[in-house]
Each structure stands twice: as C-alpha cells, then as structure tokens.
Amino acid sequence: MTVAEAMRTVPAKGRWISDWNPDDPGFWESRGKGVARRNLVFSILAEHLGFTLWTVWSIVAVKLGAYRFSTDQLFWLVSLPNLVGSALRLPYTFAPAKFGGRNWTVVSALLLLVPAVLLAVAVGDPATPYWAFLLIAATAGLGGGNFASSMANITYFYPEKKQGWALGLNAAGGNIGVSSVQLVMPLVITGFGLAAAGLFWVPFIVVAAVCAFFFMDNLTSARASAREQLKIAGRAQTWIMSLLYIGTFGSFIGYTTAFPLLIKSQFPGHASAVTWAFLGALVGSLIRPAGGRLSDRLGGARVTLWNFAAMVVAIALVAFGLGANSFALFFCAYLLLVALTGVGNGSTYRMIPAIFKAKAVEGVPAGDETALAAAVAAGRRDSSAAIGIISAVGAFGGFFINRGFGTSIAATGGAGAALVAFACFYAACAALTWFCYLRTVGARLAPSLAAARV
C-alpha cells in the first residue's frame, strides 16, 4: 500500500473507530479490509524496528574483541535483552487496550531511541565497564515488548478466518528485523564504527513514530482494563500455549541471536561467516506467514505437532555437524532448524484465536445468533489478552537458549549438552500438543480440543 492509498483510507474524524465488525463479510469488503491493511503496514514498520534494536547486541557482542570479554560474558550481553524484552511484553500487551493501538505504537516506537542512543554511549568510551554494558544492553529489551502490543492490536482488525495470515505477516515483518541487523550492522560498523550500530536507527525510528501517528487507528471495541485482561492468566490454555511458544518463537529469537557468537566460538576458522548469520533470521521470518497459512488449511495443532518432531531431527543434524567439525553441515542444519521455528511461530499463533473462540462458544446454542456473537467477541478479547501473556512467556526461550549455549560452552567447551536439552524439550512439546489438541483417545476422561480443529 502506498502512502497516498493509506491517506485515502484514514477515517475523516478523529483517530478512534467505534464501528468495527470485521467478521461481517459486507463490512469487511466495503470498509474493513482497507483500514486493516493500512494499520498492518505501519504496525509492521514499527515492530520491525523494535526487533532491530532488541537484537542489535547479537552483532555488537561479536565486535567487542577489544574489551576482552569471555564467550560466556558475551552471551550474557546477547541474552539480557531477551530477558528484559520478555518481561516487558506483559505490560505492552495491555497497553493498546488501555491507550489505543495507534497511540501506543507512537509511544513504543519513540522509546526505541533509548537503547539506540545508549548503545553509542557504551561503545564510545574504551573504559566502559562490563556492568555498564549489561545495563545498557538491557535497555534493548524495550524493542522486545513491541511485538506483544503489535500482535494484540492487529488481532482486533482482522476476521478470525484471516488471522493466521495477518498475524503471520505482522510477526514476520518484525522477526525479519533480526535479519536486517545481522545483514546491515557488520557493514555499518566496518564503515563508521561501533557507535553507528545504535545511531543508524534513529531516523528510521522517528519516521515510524510519525507514520503511526498519522496513518494508524484506535478501536473502541478493543478497549479493556488490565484487570479484566489479566483474568486470562487463570486459564489453563494460556499456559499450555505459553509453553509451546517457548519452543517456537523463543527458539527463533534464541537461535538467531546466538548464531553469530556460536559461529565465532565453535568455528573460529570460519569467523568471516558471521556475515552470513543473517540468513537464519531471514529464512525463519519469511517462512512464518507460510506456517500461518498452512495452519489455516490443515489446522494449527497438526502443523505444530509435526513441526516439533522435525525440530528434534534438525537438532540432531546440528549436533552431528558440530561433532564432525563440519561447518557446512552445521550451517545448513542450523538454517533448517531456524526455518522450522518460523513455521512453528505461524502455526502456534494460528492456534491461539481458534482455541479461545472454541472455548468461548462452548455451550452456546447454535441458533442463538445474539449469544453466539457475544461469545465470539469475548473469545476475541480473550485471545488478544492471551497473546500478550503467551508472547511474554514464550520469549523467555530466547534467554534460555543463549544461556544454555553460554553455560554449555563454559562447562564443556562445546554446545552439545545444550542441544540435547533443547531436543528433549521439543519432544515434550510435541507430546503436549497431541494430548491437548489432537488426541481423541480417552477424551471422555480427559477432554481435548481435537473436535475444534484448532
């Protein structure tokens, strides 16, 4: 969509839209589609920049040789933004419902100036102590929160049957920010120095905030109090999906941010290959919408189950490449592993709205259209709230994976022990997916959602 097209679809009065019903085909075709697409475009722009600042330390850490930090210390600098960003996702989830999706996108975009400027401060002084690096790297977590607020906001704009594709695009546009950092930053740092790794993004951040201000909208139907939204934390489905999301998105952010340091530490003879680390995030991001679309057709639970099984196989290939000291096998298997995390990202996100809609309409008479509409609306609100908690908990996987690699390398000199632990976790996730969402055996004793085809 061009800027001119975006301007033509801006509501004439105010920035709040009170009449919004995307599940009505007539409304969607006549008005909803254009507005939803415009909000999605500028949401992706802001979220993309959030990811770039969130993961910029994955490249900066590789370039800190003059500071003589150990490999484990460098993994701390990469993992700390993941930890902080994961924690911030919870309040960021509730922010669009409290302040409006457009309003919060403006604020959250401008907050990215903090890690961008402080990064330049950190590397601008050769005497900067390690503890200061840790604190400044932690501020990059502000970028991690953007994903939760963006996804929670976009959920309201699209009809349920199109959410897999829309959320997949929104997430992929953000995820690919990791690839942008790992592709562009080595060139920027080589040409202009480490400080440019932060300052480079400042004008883009300002543009994103201005675009969100002029071209995005707030939905009154999305308004809800944080207390009302937090009720979703009492649902078992929220925590089941949080665990599965650790295995998909948490793995994506963990593997992609660890990739440059892993290459440098495990294959020092191929250190120049760090410049190709961006391929992992690129592949994992681009395939995410395909995971959502495939799940729209086959069911998210089915895709998720087989994807976790495939991730176990990919882990084995990565471990074999490391053990054989074969960089080519390691690199290709690692790309496969990250690609599978992208498929899983799309499939698990497709499951979330389907699960909460199915739970909301349980027991509602099929002929009672008013009650059914109210239940569907409640399911949409529950889904939006759950997305925040799930994305927050799931993102902690990025911290665990980086710390797993750092601890394994410090203790054994290699990443093998961490990979074994990761493979066991994925096997458990596959079993949990089958038991909760695909199992028909013993359904009377322990109910599952197999009939809902989530």
GROMACS .gro file of C-alpha atoms in nm:
model
  454
    1MET     CA    1   0.000   0.000   0.000
    2THR     CA    2   0.138   0.343  -0.094
    3VAL     CA    3   0.130   0.644   0.138
    4ALA     CA    4  -0.128   0.804  -0.092
    5GLU     CA    5  -0.355   0.499  -0.064
    6ALA     CA    6  -0.306   0.499   0.313
    7MET     CA    7  -0.411   0.862   0.337
    8ARG     CA    8  -0.728   0.796   0.137
    9THR     CA    9  -0.839   0.530   0.387
   10VAL     CA   10  -0.777   0.739   0.700
   11PRO     CA   11  -1.106   0.800   0.889
   12ALA     CA   12  -1.226   1.154   0.835
   13LYS     CA   13  -1.293   1.230   1.201
   14GLY     CA   14  -1.064   1.151   1.490
   15ARG     CA   15  -0.838   0.856   1.546
   16TRP     CA   16  -1.088   0.628   1.723
   17ILE     CA   17  -1.310   0.391   1.523
   18SER     CA   18  -1.626   0.288   1.708
   19ASP     CA   19  -1.799   0.087   1.433
   20TRP     CA   20  -1.582  -0.219   1.368
   21ASN     CA   21  -1.709  -0.565   1.272
   22PRO     CA   22  -1.452  -0.748   1.055
   23ASP     CA   23  -1.637  -1.083   1.077
   24ASP     CA   24  -1.926  -0.930   0.876
   25PRO     CA   25  -1.837  -1.006   0.510
   26GLY     CA   26  -2.014  -0.694   0.382
   27PHE     CA   27  -1.838  -0.466   0.629
   28TRP     CA   28  -1.504  -0.630   0.560
   29GLU     CA   29  -1.519  -0.590   0.183
   30SER     CA   30  -1.663  -0.238   0.181
   31ARG     CA   31  -1.455  -0.078   0.455
   32GLY     CA   32  -1.274  -0.307   0.692
   33LYS     CA   33  -1.016  -0.459   0.456
   34GLY     CA   34  -0.854  -0.128   0.361
   35VAL     CA   35  -0.835   0.003   0.715
   36ALA     CA   36  -0.700  -0.325   0.850
   37ARG     CA   37  -0.434  -0.343   0.578
   38ARG     CA   38  -0.320   0.013   0.643
   39ASN     CA   39  -0.284  -0.048   1.016
   40LEU     CA   40  -0.100  -0.372   0.947
   41VAL     CA   41   0.154  -0.200   0.718
   42PHE     CA   42   0.253   0.065   0.971
   43SER     CA   43   0.239  -0.181   1.260
   44ILE     CA   44   0.494  -0.394   1.075
   45LEU     CA   45   0.721  -0.093   1.023
   46ALA     CA   46   0.729  -0.008   1.395
   47GLU     CA   47   0.758  -0.370   1.503
   48HIS     CA   48   1.043  -0.431   1.258
   49LEU     CA   49   1.244  -0.154   1.421
   50GLY     CA   50   1.160  -0.295   1.764
   51PHE     CA   51   1.324  -0.622   1.664
   52THR     CA   52   1.630  -0.449   1.520
   53LEU     CA   53   1.703  -0.269   1.846
   54TRP     CA   54   1.611  -0.575   2.053
   55THR     CA   55   1.865  -0.795   1.876
   56VAL     CA   56   2.136  -0.548   1.774
   57TRP     CA   57   2.363  -0.680   2.050
   58SER     CA   58   2.384  -1.015   1.870
   59ILE     CA   59   2.621  -0.839   1.628
   60VAL     CA   60   2.770  -0.579   1.862
   61ALA     CA   61   2.883  -0.855   2.101
   62VAL     CA   62   3.081  -1.022   1.822
   63LYS     CA   63   3.262  -0.692   1.756
   64LEU     CA   64   3.371  -0.629   2.118
   65GLY     CA   65   3.707  -0.806   2.089
   66ALA     CA   66   3.897  -0.503   2.222
   67TYR     CA   67   3.716  -0.536   2.556
   68ARG     CA   68   3.848  -0.892   2.612
   69PHE     CA   69   3.518  -1.030   2.744
   70SER     CA   70   3.485  -1.410   2.771
   71THR     CA   71   3.245  -1.603   2.545
   72ASP     CA   72   3.010  -1.656   2.839
   73GLN     CA   73   3.015  -1.281   2.917
   74LEU     CA   74   2.931  -1.205   2.555
   75PHE     CA   75   2.640  -1.449   2.565
   76TRP     CA   76   2.512  -1.255   2.869
   77LEU     CA   77   2.511  -0.935   2.662
   78VAL     CA   78   2.308  -1.112   2.394
   79SER     CA   79   2.069  -1.288   2.632
   80LEU     CA   80   1.992  -0.998   2.869
   81PRO     CA   81   1.785  -0.801   2.613
   82ASN     CA   82   1.583  -1.121   2.559
   83LEU     CA   83   1.515  -1.146   2.931
   84VAL     CA   84   1.407  -0.783   2.970
   85GLY     CA   85   1.209  -0.782   2.646
   86SER     CA   86   1.020  -1.093   2.753
   87ALA     CA   87   0.923  -0.934   3.084
   88LEU     CA   88   0.809  -0.612   2.914
   89ARG     CA   89   0.577  -0.798   2.681
   90LEU     CA   90   0.316  -0.839   2.953
   91PRO     CA   91   0.255  -0.466   3.020
   92TYR     CA   92   0.297  -0.393   2.648
   93THR     CA   93   0.014  -0.638   2.573
   94PHE     CA   94  -0.233  -0.443   2.783
   95ALA     CA   95  -0.121  -0.101   2.658
   96PRO     CA   96  -0.319  -0.096   2.327
   97ALA     CA   97  -0.643  -0.180   2.508
   98LYS     CA   98  -0.571   0.090   2.765
   99PHE     CA   99  -0.435   0.371   2.546
  100GLY     CA  100  -0.531   0.270   2.191
  101GLY     CA  101  -0.330   0.073   1.935
  102ARG     CA  102  -0.224   0.376   1.732
  103ASN     CA  103  -0.135   0.582   2.041
  104TRP     CA  104   0.076   0.308   2.193
  105THR     CA  105   0.256   0.238   1.866
  106VAL     CA  106   0.374   0.600   1.860
  107VAL     CA  107   0.498   0.583   2.220
  108SER     CA  108   0.663   0.242   2.190
  109ALA     CA  109   0.842   0.347   1.871
  110LEU     CA  110   0.985   0.660   2.033
  111LEU     CA  111   1.106   0.457   2.332
  112LEU     CA  112   1.343   0.278   2.093
  113LEU     CA  113   1.555   0.593   2.092
  114VAL     CA  114   1.674   0.497   2.442
  115PRO     CA  115   1.866   0.176   2.350
  116ALA     CA  116   1.980   0.330   2.019
  117VAL     CA  117   2.148   0.628   2.185
  118LEU     CA  118   2.280   0.443   2.490
  119LEU     CA  119   2.448   0.181   2.271
  120ALA     CA  120   2.652   0.461   2.113
  121VAL     CA  121   2.741   0.584   2.462
  122ALA     CA  122   2.855   0.238   2.574
  123VAL     CA  123   3.096   0.175   2.288
  124GLY     CA  124   3.211   0.536   2.265
  125ASP     CA  125   3.434   0.506   2.573
  126PRO     CA  126   3.705   0.235   2.585
  127ALA     CA  127   3.687   0.249   2.966
  128THR     CA  128   3.319   0.148   2.983
  129PRO     CA  129   3.299  -0.131   3.246
  130TYR     CA  130   3.126  -0.462   3.186
  131TRP     CA  131   2.844  -0.386   3.432
  132ALA     CA  132   2.759  -0.072   3.232
  133PHE     CA  133   2.747  -0.278   2.915
  134LEU     CA  134   2.500  -0.512   3.087
  135LEU     CA  135   2.272  -0.227   3.194
  136ILE     CA  136   2.277  -0.062   2.853
  137ALA     CA  137   2.222  -0.391   2.672
  138ALA     CA  138   1.920  -0.447   2.899
  139THR     CA  139   1.752  -0.132   2.762
  140ALA     CA  140   1.738  -0.303   2.422
  141GLY     CA  141   1.461  -0.509   2.579
  142LEU     CA  142   1.229  -0.215   2.507
  143GLY     CA  143   1.226  -0.335   2.148
  144GLY     CA  144   1.115  -0.681   2.255
  145GLY     CA  145   0.794  -0.551   2.408
  146ASN     CA  146   0.675  -0.406   2.076
  147PHE     CA  147   0.586  -0.747   1.938
  148ALA     CA  148   0.325  -0.818   2.205
  149SER     CA  149   0.145  -0.485   2.171
  150SER     CA  150   0.154  -0.503   1.791
  151MET     CA  151   0.011  -0.854   1.775
  152ALA     CA  152  -0.255  -0.785   2.037
  153ASN     CA  153  -0.362  -0.476   1.842
  154ILE     CA  154  -0.371  -0.636   1.496
  155THR     CA  155  -0.581  -0.927   1.625
  156TYR     CA  156  -0.880  -0.692   1.650
  157PHE     CA  157  -0.852  -0.565   1.293
  158TYR     CA  158  -0.891  -0.897   1.108
  159PRO     CA  159  -1.170  -1.158   1.088
  160GLU     CA  160  -1.098  -1.488   1.260
  161LYS     CA  161  -1.055  -1.680   0.933
  162LYS     CA  162  -0.782  -1.442   0.815
  163GLN     CA  163  -0.591  -1.403   1.139
  164GLY     CA  164  -0.341  -1.679   1.068
  165TRP     CA  165  -0.218  -1.498   0.756
  166ALA     CA  166  -0.242  -1.145   0.900
  167LEU     CA  167  -0.068  -1.228   1.227
  168GLY     CA  168   0.189  -1.426   1.035
  169LEU     CA  169   0.269  -1.125   0.816
  170ASN     CA  170   0.281  -0.892   1.114
  171ALA     CA  171   0.511  -1.122   1.306
  172ALA     CA  172   0.731  -1.194   1.004
  173GLY     CA  173   0.775  -0.824   0.940
  174GLY     CA  174   0.901  -0.788   1.294
  175ASN     CA  175   1.106  -1.108   1.301
  176ILE     CA  176   1.292  -1.007   0.987
  177GLY     CA  177   1.434  -0.718   1.188
  178VAL     CA  178   1.682  -0.970   1.328
  179SER     CA  179   1.798  -1.038   0.974
  180SER     CA  180   1.821  -0.665   0.900
  181VAL     CA  181   2.051  -0.616   1.197
  182GLN     CA  182   2.274  -0.909   1.115
  183LEU     CA  183   2.299  -0.812   0.748
  184VAL     CA  184   2.339  -0.435   0.774
  185MET     CA  185   2.523  -0.383   1.104
  186PRO     CA  186   2.854  -0.552   1.009
  187LEU     CA  187   2.874  -0.316   0.709
  188VAL     CA  188   2.776  -0.010   0.914
  189ILE     CA  189   3.020  -0.093   1.194
  190THR     CA  190   3.304  -0.153   0.947
  191GLY     CA  191   3.240   0.178   0.776
  192PHE     CA  192   3.150   0.405   1.067
  193GLY     CA  193   3.242   0.235   1.394
  194LEU     CA  194   3.053   0.059   1.673
  195ALA     CA  195   2.862   0.371   1.781
  196ALA     CA  196   2.683   0.372   1.445
  197ALA     CA  197   2.517   0.040   1.538
  198GLY     CA  198   2.279   0.244   1.754
  199LEU     CA  199   2.270   0.585   1.586
  200PHE     CA  200   2.197   0.435   1.243
  201TRP     CA  201   1.840   0.351   1.350
  202VAL     CA  202   1.745   0.693   1.495
  203PRO     CA  203   1.597   0.849   1.177
  204PHE     CA  204   1.404   0.530   1.098
  205ILE     CA  205   1.255   0.530   1.449
  206VAL     CA  206   1.135   0.888   1.406
  207VAL     CA  207   0.977   0.804   1.068
  208ALA     CA  208   0.796   0.502   1.217
  209ALA     CA  209   0.652   0.711   1.501
  210VAL     CA  210   0.533   0.983   1.262
  211CYS     CA  211   0.370   0.728   1.030
  212ALA     CA  212   0.192   0.560   1.320
  213PHE     CA  213   0.065   0.898   1.438
  214PHE     CA  214  -0.084   0.993   1.101
  215PHE     CA  215  -0.192   0.661   0.950
  216MET     CA  216  -0.293   0.419   1.228
  217ASP     CA  217  -0.619   0.395   1.424
  218ASN     CA  218  -0.753   0.310   1.768
  219LEU     CA  219  -1.051   0.074   1.804
  220THR     CA  220  -1.307   0.134   2.077
  221SER     CA  221  -1.402  -0.235   2.057
  222ALA     CA  222  -1.052  -0.319   2.180
  223ARG     CA  223  -1.083  -0.113   2.499
  224ALA     CA  224  -1.047  -0.319   2.817
  225SER     CA  225  -0.894  -0.274   3.160
  226ALA     CA  226  -0.571  -0.450   3.255
  227ARG     CA  227  -0.755  -0.621   3.542
  228GLU     CA  228  -1.015  -0.759   3.302
  229GLN     CA  229  -0.747  -0.880   3.063
  230LEU     CA  230  -0.540  -1.041   3.338
  231LYS     CA  231  -0.826  -1.282   3.408
  232ILE     CA  232  -0.696  -1.479   3.113
  233ALA     CA  233  -0.396  -1.577   3.325
  234GLY     CA  234  -0.627  -1.812   3.513
  235ARG     CA  235  -0.695  -2.022   3.203
  236ALA     CA  236  -0.502  -2.346   3.157
  237GLN     CA  237  -0.492  -2.291   2.778
  238THR     CA  238  -0.291  -1.971   2.828
  239TRP     CA  239  -0.010  -2.158   3.000
  240ILE     CA  240  -0.016  -2.459   2.770
  241MET     CA  241   0.028  -2.232   2.468
  242SER     CA  242   0.293  -2.031   2.654
  243LEU     CA  243   0.499  -2.346   2.690
  244LEU     CA  244   0.457  -2.433   2.322
  245TYR     CA  245   0.552  -2.078   2.228
  246ILE     CA  246   0.878  -2.110   2.419
  247GLY     CA  247   0.955  -2.392   2.176
  248THR     CA  248   0.867  -2.189   1.864
  249PHE     CA  249   0.920  -1.814   1.898
  250GLY     CA  250   1.151  -1.849   2.197
  251SER     CA  251   1.363  -2.083   1.988
  252PHE     CA  252   1.357  -1.845   1.691
  253ILE     CA  253   1.483  -1.547   1.887
  254GLY     CA  254   1.729  -1.759   2.082
  255TYR     CA  255   1.884  -1.937   1.784
  256THR     CA  256   1.903  -1.629   1.563
  257THR     CA  257   2.067  -1.408   1.826
  258ALA     CA  258   2.306  -1.685   1.929
  259PHE     CA  259   2.408  -1.769   1.571
  260PRO     CA  260   2.691  -1.513   1.524
  261LEU     CA  261   2.858  -1.595   1.858
  262LEU     CA  262   2.810  -1.967   1.804
  263ILE     CA  263   2.990  -1.948   1.469
  264LYS     CA  264   3.271  -1.741   1.616
  265SER     CA  265   3.325  -1.966   1.921
  266GLN     CA  266   3.274  -2.311   1.765
  267PHE     CA  267   3.428  -2.248   1.423
  268PRO     CA  268   3.699  -1.983   1.476
  269GLY     CA  269   3.845  -2.072   1.136
  270HIS     CA  270   3.519  -1.960   0.974
  271ALA     CA  271   3.475  -1.634   1.171
  272SER     CA  272   3.417  -1.443   0.846
  273ALA     CA  273   3.097  -1.649   0.802
  274VAL     CA  274   2.938  -1.437   1.076
  275THR     CA  275   2.840  -1.203   0.792
  276TRP     CA  276   2.606  -1.479   0.668
  277ALA     CA  277   2.434  -1.530   1.003
  278PHE     CA  278   2.151  -1.303   0.884
  279LEU     CA  279   2.027  -1.589   0.664
  280GLY     CA  280   1.892  -1.773   0.969
  281ALA     CA  281   1.664  -1.489   1.075
  282LEU     CA  282   1.570  -1.416   0.714
  283VAL     CA  283   1.460  -1.773   0.643
  284GLY     CA  284   1.280  -1.808   0.977
  285SER     CA  285   1.096  -1.479   0.924
  286LEU     CA  286   0.992  -1.528   0.563
  287ILE     CA  287   0.853  -1.875   0.626
  288ARG     CA  288   0.641  -1.768   0.923
  289PRO     CA  289   0.340  -1.650   0.715
  290ALA     CA  290   0.354  -1.981   0.529
  291GLY     CA  291   0.325  -2.158   0.864
  292GLY     CA  292   0.018  -1.949   0.940
  293ARG     CA  293  -0.140  -2.013   0.600
  294LEU     CA  294  -0.066  -2.385   0.615
  295SER     CA  295  -0.231  -2.392   0.957
  296ASP     CA  296  -0.536  -2.208   0.820
  297ARG     CA  297  -0.580  -2.503   0.585
  298LEU     CA  298  -0.466  -2.804   0.791
  299GLY     CA  299  -0.513  -2.685   1.149
  300GLY     CA  300  -0.252  -2.522   1.368
  301ALA     CA  301  -0.222  -2.812   1.612
  302ARG     CA  302  -0.144  -3.065   1.342
  303VAL     CA  303   0.124  -2.843   1.187
  304THR     CA  304   0.270  -2.767   1.531
  305LEU     CA  305   0.296  -3.135   1.625
  306TRP     CA  306   0.487  -3.240   1.314
  307ASN     CA  307   0.698  -2.928   1.327
  308PHE     CA  308   0.826  -3.009   1.677
  309ALA     CA  309   0.912  -3.360   1.558
  310ALA     CA  310   1.108  -3.212   1.267
  311MET     CA  311   1.291  -2.975   1.506
  312VAL     CA  312   1.424  -3.275   1.700
  313VAL     CA  313   1.568  -3.413   1.376
  314ALA     CA  314   1.720  -3.074   1.289
  315ILE     CA  315   1.881  -3.052   1.635
  316ALA     CA  316   2.042  -3.392   1.576
  317LEU     CA  317   2.186  -3.268   1.246
  318VAL     CA  318   2.326  -2.954   1.410
  319ALA     CA  319   2.488  -3.165   1.682
  320PHE     CA  320   2.635  -3.401   1.423
  321GLY     CA  321   2.782  -3.107   1.232
  322LEU     CA  322   2.945  -2.974   1.548
  323GLY     CA  323   3.077  -3.316   1.646
  324ALA     CA  324   3.223  -3.376   1.299
  325ASN     CA  325   3.363  -3.021   1.286
  326SER     CA  326   3.179  -2.980   0.955
  327PHE     CA  327   3.093  -2.615   0.918
  328ALA     CA  328   2.886  -2.674   0.603
  329LEU     CA  329   2.665  -2.935   0.772
  330PHE     CA  330   2.633  -2.726   1.087
  331PHE     CA  331   2.541  -2.411   0.894
  332CYS     CA  332   2.280  -2.580   0.671
  333ALA     CA  333   2.126  -2.776   0.960
  334TYR     CA  334   2.110  -2.461   1.171
  335LEU     CA  335   1.926  -2.279   0.891
  336LEU     CA  336   1.680  -2.570   0.874
  337LEU     CA  337   1.629  -2.553   1.250
  338VAL     CA  338   1.557  -2.179   1.241
  339ALA     CA  339   1.323  -2.224   0.944
  340LEU     CA  340   1.125  -2.477   1.144
  341THR     CA  341   1.094  -2.233   1.434
  342GLY     CA  342   0.940  -1.991   1.184
  343VAL     CA  343   0.682  -2.249   1.072
  344GLY     CA  344   0.604  -2.318   1.438
  345ASN     CA  345   0.566  -1.947   1.507
  346GLY     CA  346   0.295  -1.926   1.243
  347SER     CA  347   0.116  -2.242   1.350
  348THR     CA  348   0.107  -2.166   1.723
  349TYR     CA  349  -0.019  -1.813   1.663
  350ARG     CA  350  -0.294  -1.955   1.444
  351MET     CA  351  -0.393  -2.184   1.730
  352ILE     CA  352  -0.440  -1.908   1.989
  353PRO     CA  353  -0.751  -1.730   1.849
  354ALA     CA  354  -0.902  -2.064   1.744
  355ILE     CA  355  -0.858  -2.208   2.094
  356PHE     CA  356  -1.016  -1.916   2.275
  357LYS     CA  357  -1.301  -1.889   2.027
  358ALA     CA  358  -1.372  -2.260   2.071
  359LYS     CA  359  -1.372  -2.224   2.450
  360ALA     CA  360  -1.591  -1.912   2.435
  361VAL     CA  361  -1.866  -2.070   2.223
  362GLU     CA  362  -1.883  -2.394   2.424
  363GLY     CA  363  -2.240  -2.448   2.539
  364VAL     CA  364  -2.384  -2.159   2.334
  365PRO     CA  365  -2.696  -2.271   2.139
  366ALA     CA  366  -2.621  -2.278   1.766
  367GLY     CA  367  -2.945  -2.095   1.682
  368ASP     CA  368  -2.894  -1.808   1.925
  369GLU     CA  369  -2.714  -1.560   1.699
  370THR     CA  370  -2.701  -1.285   1.960
  371ALA     CA  371  -2.542  -1.508   2.223
  372LEU     CA  372  -2.309  -1.655   1.963
  373ALA     CA  373  -2.192  -1.309   1.851
  374ALA     CA  374  -2.132  -1.208   2.213
  375ALA     CA  375  -1.935  -1.527   2.274
  376VAL     CA  376  -1.722  -1.472   1.964
  377ALA     CA  377  -1.647  -1.115   2.075
  378ALA     CA  378  -1.550  -1.241   2.419
  379GLY     CA  379  -1.327  -1.502   2.259
  380ARG     CA  380  -1.154  -1.231   2.056
  381ARG     CA  381  -1.086  -1.026   2.369
  382ASP     CA  382  -0.958  -1.335   2.549
  383SER     CA  383  -0.735  -1.418   2.254
  384SER     CA  384  -0.585  -1.069   2.245
  385ALA     CA  385  -0.511  -1.077   2.617
  386ALA     CA  386  -0.372  -1.429   2.599
  387ILE     CA  387  -0.141  -1.336   2.311
  388GLY     CA  388   0.042  -1.097   2.539
  389ILE     CA  389   0.098  -1.346   2.817
  390ILE     CA  390   0.189  -1.620   2.572
  391SER     CA  391   0.431  -1.399   2.380
  392ALA     CA  392   0.588  -1.278   2.705
  393VAL     CA  393   0.643  -1.624   2.849
  394GLY     CA  394   0.741  -1.767   2.512
  395ALA     CA  395   1.005  -1.503   2.452
  396PHE     CA  396   1.193  -1.620   2.761
  397GLY     CA  397   1.304  -1.907   2.539
  398GLY     CA  398   1.545  -1.663   2.377
  399PHE     CA  399   1.712  -1.608   2.713
  400PHE     CA  400   1.721  -1.979   2.799
  401ILE     CA  401   1.878  -2.077   2.467
  402ASN     CA  402   2.153  -1.816   2.485
  403ARG     CA  403   2.228  -1.902   2.845
  404GLY     CA  404   2.215  -2.271   2.756
  405PHE     CA  405   2.479  -2.223   2.489
  406GLY     CA  406   2.690  -1.997   2.711
  407THR     CA  407   2.679  -2.235   3.008
  408SER     CA  408   2.744  -2.544   2.794
  409ILE     CA  409   3.045  -2.384   2.624
  410ALA     CA  410   3.185  -2.258   2.955
  411ALA     CA  411   3.148  -2.601   3.119
  412THR     CA  412   3.237  -2.839   2.835
  413GLY     CA  413   3.388  -2.626   2.560
  414GLY     CA  414   3.103  -2.717   2.322
  415ALA     CA  415   2.729  -2.670   2.265
  416GLY     CA  416   2.637  -3.041   2.264
  417ALA     CA  417   2.490  -3.054   2.615
  418ALA     CA  418   2.262  -2.759   2.540
  419LEU     CA  419   2.141  -2.919   2.216
  420VAL     CA  420   2.045  -3.242   2.396
  421ALA     CA  421   1.837  -3.043   2.645
  422PHE     CA  422   1.666  -2.850   2.365
  423ALA     CA  423   1.578  -3.170   2.176
  424CYS     CA  424   1.420  -3.324   2.488
  425PHE     CA  425   1.211  -3.012   2.536
  426TYR     CA  426   1.079  -3.023   2.178
  427ALA     CA  427   0.982  -3.387   2.216
  428ALA     CA  428   0.784  -3.293   2.528
  429CYS     CA  429   0.615  -3.007   2.337
  430ALA     CA  430   0.510  -3.246   2.060
  431ALA     CA  431   0.355  -3.482   2.315
  432LEU     CA  432   0.173  -3.194   2.487
  433THR     CA  433   0.032  -3.069   2.154
  434TRP     CA  434  -0.104  -3.413   2.071
  435PHE     CA  435  -0.253  -3.467   2.418
  436CYS     CA  436  -0.431  -3.131   2.444
  437TYR     CA  437  -0.533  -3.053   2.085
  438LEU     CA  438  -0.530  -3.366   1.868
  439ARG     CA  439  -0.599  -3.662   2.095
  440THR     CA  440  -0.931  -3.845   2.058
  441VAL     CA  441  -0.839  -4.145   2.276
  442GLY     CA  442  -0.981  -4.117   2.628
  443ALA     CA  443  -1.150  -3.785   2.551
  444ARG     CA  444  -1.430  -3.859   2.799
  445LEU     CA  445  -1.188  -3.892   3.088
  446ALA     CA  446  -0.951  -3.610   2.985
  447PRO     CA  447  -1.113  -3.373   2.733
  448SER     CA  448  -0.915  -3.231   2.442
  449LEU     CA  449  -0.990  -2.973   2.174
  450ALA     CA  450  -0.946  -3.218   1.885
  451ALA     CA  451  -1.303  -3.165   1.767
  452ALA     CA  452  -1.247  -2.789   1.733
  453ARG     CA  453  -0.961  -2.842   1.484
  454VAL     CA  454  -0.750  -2.570   1.637
   0.00000   0.00000   0.00000
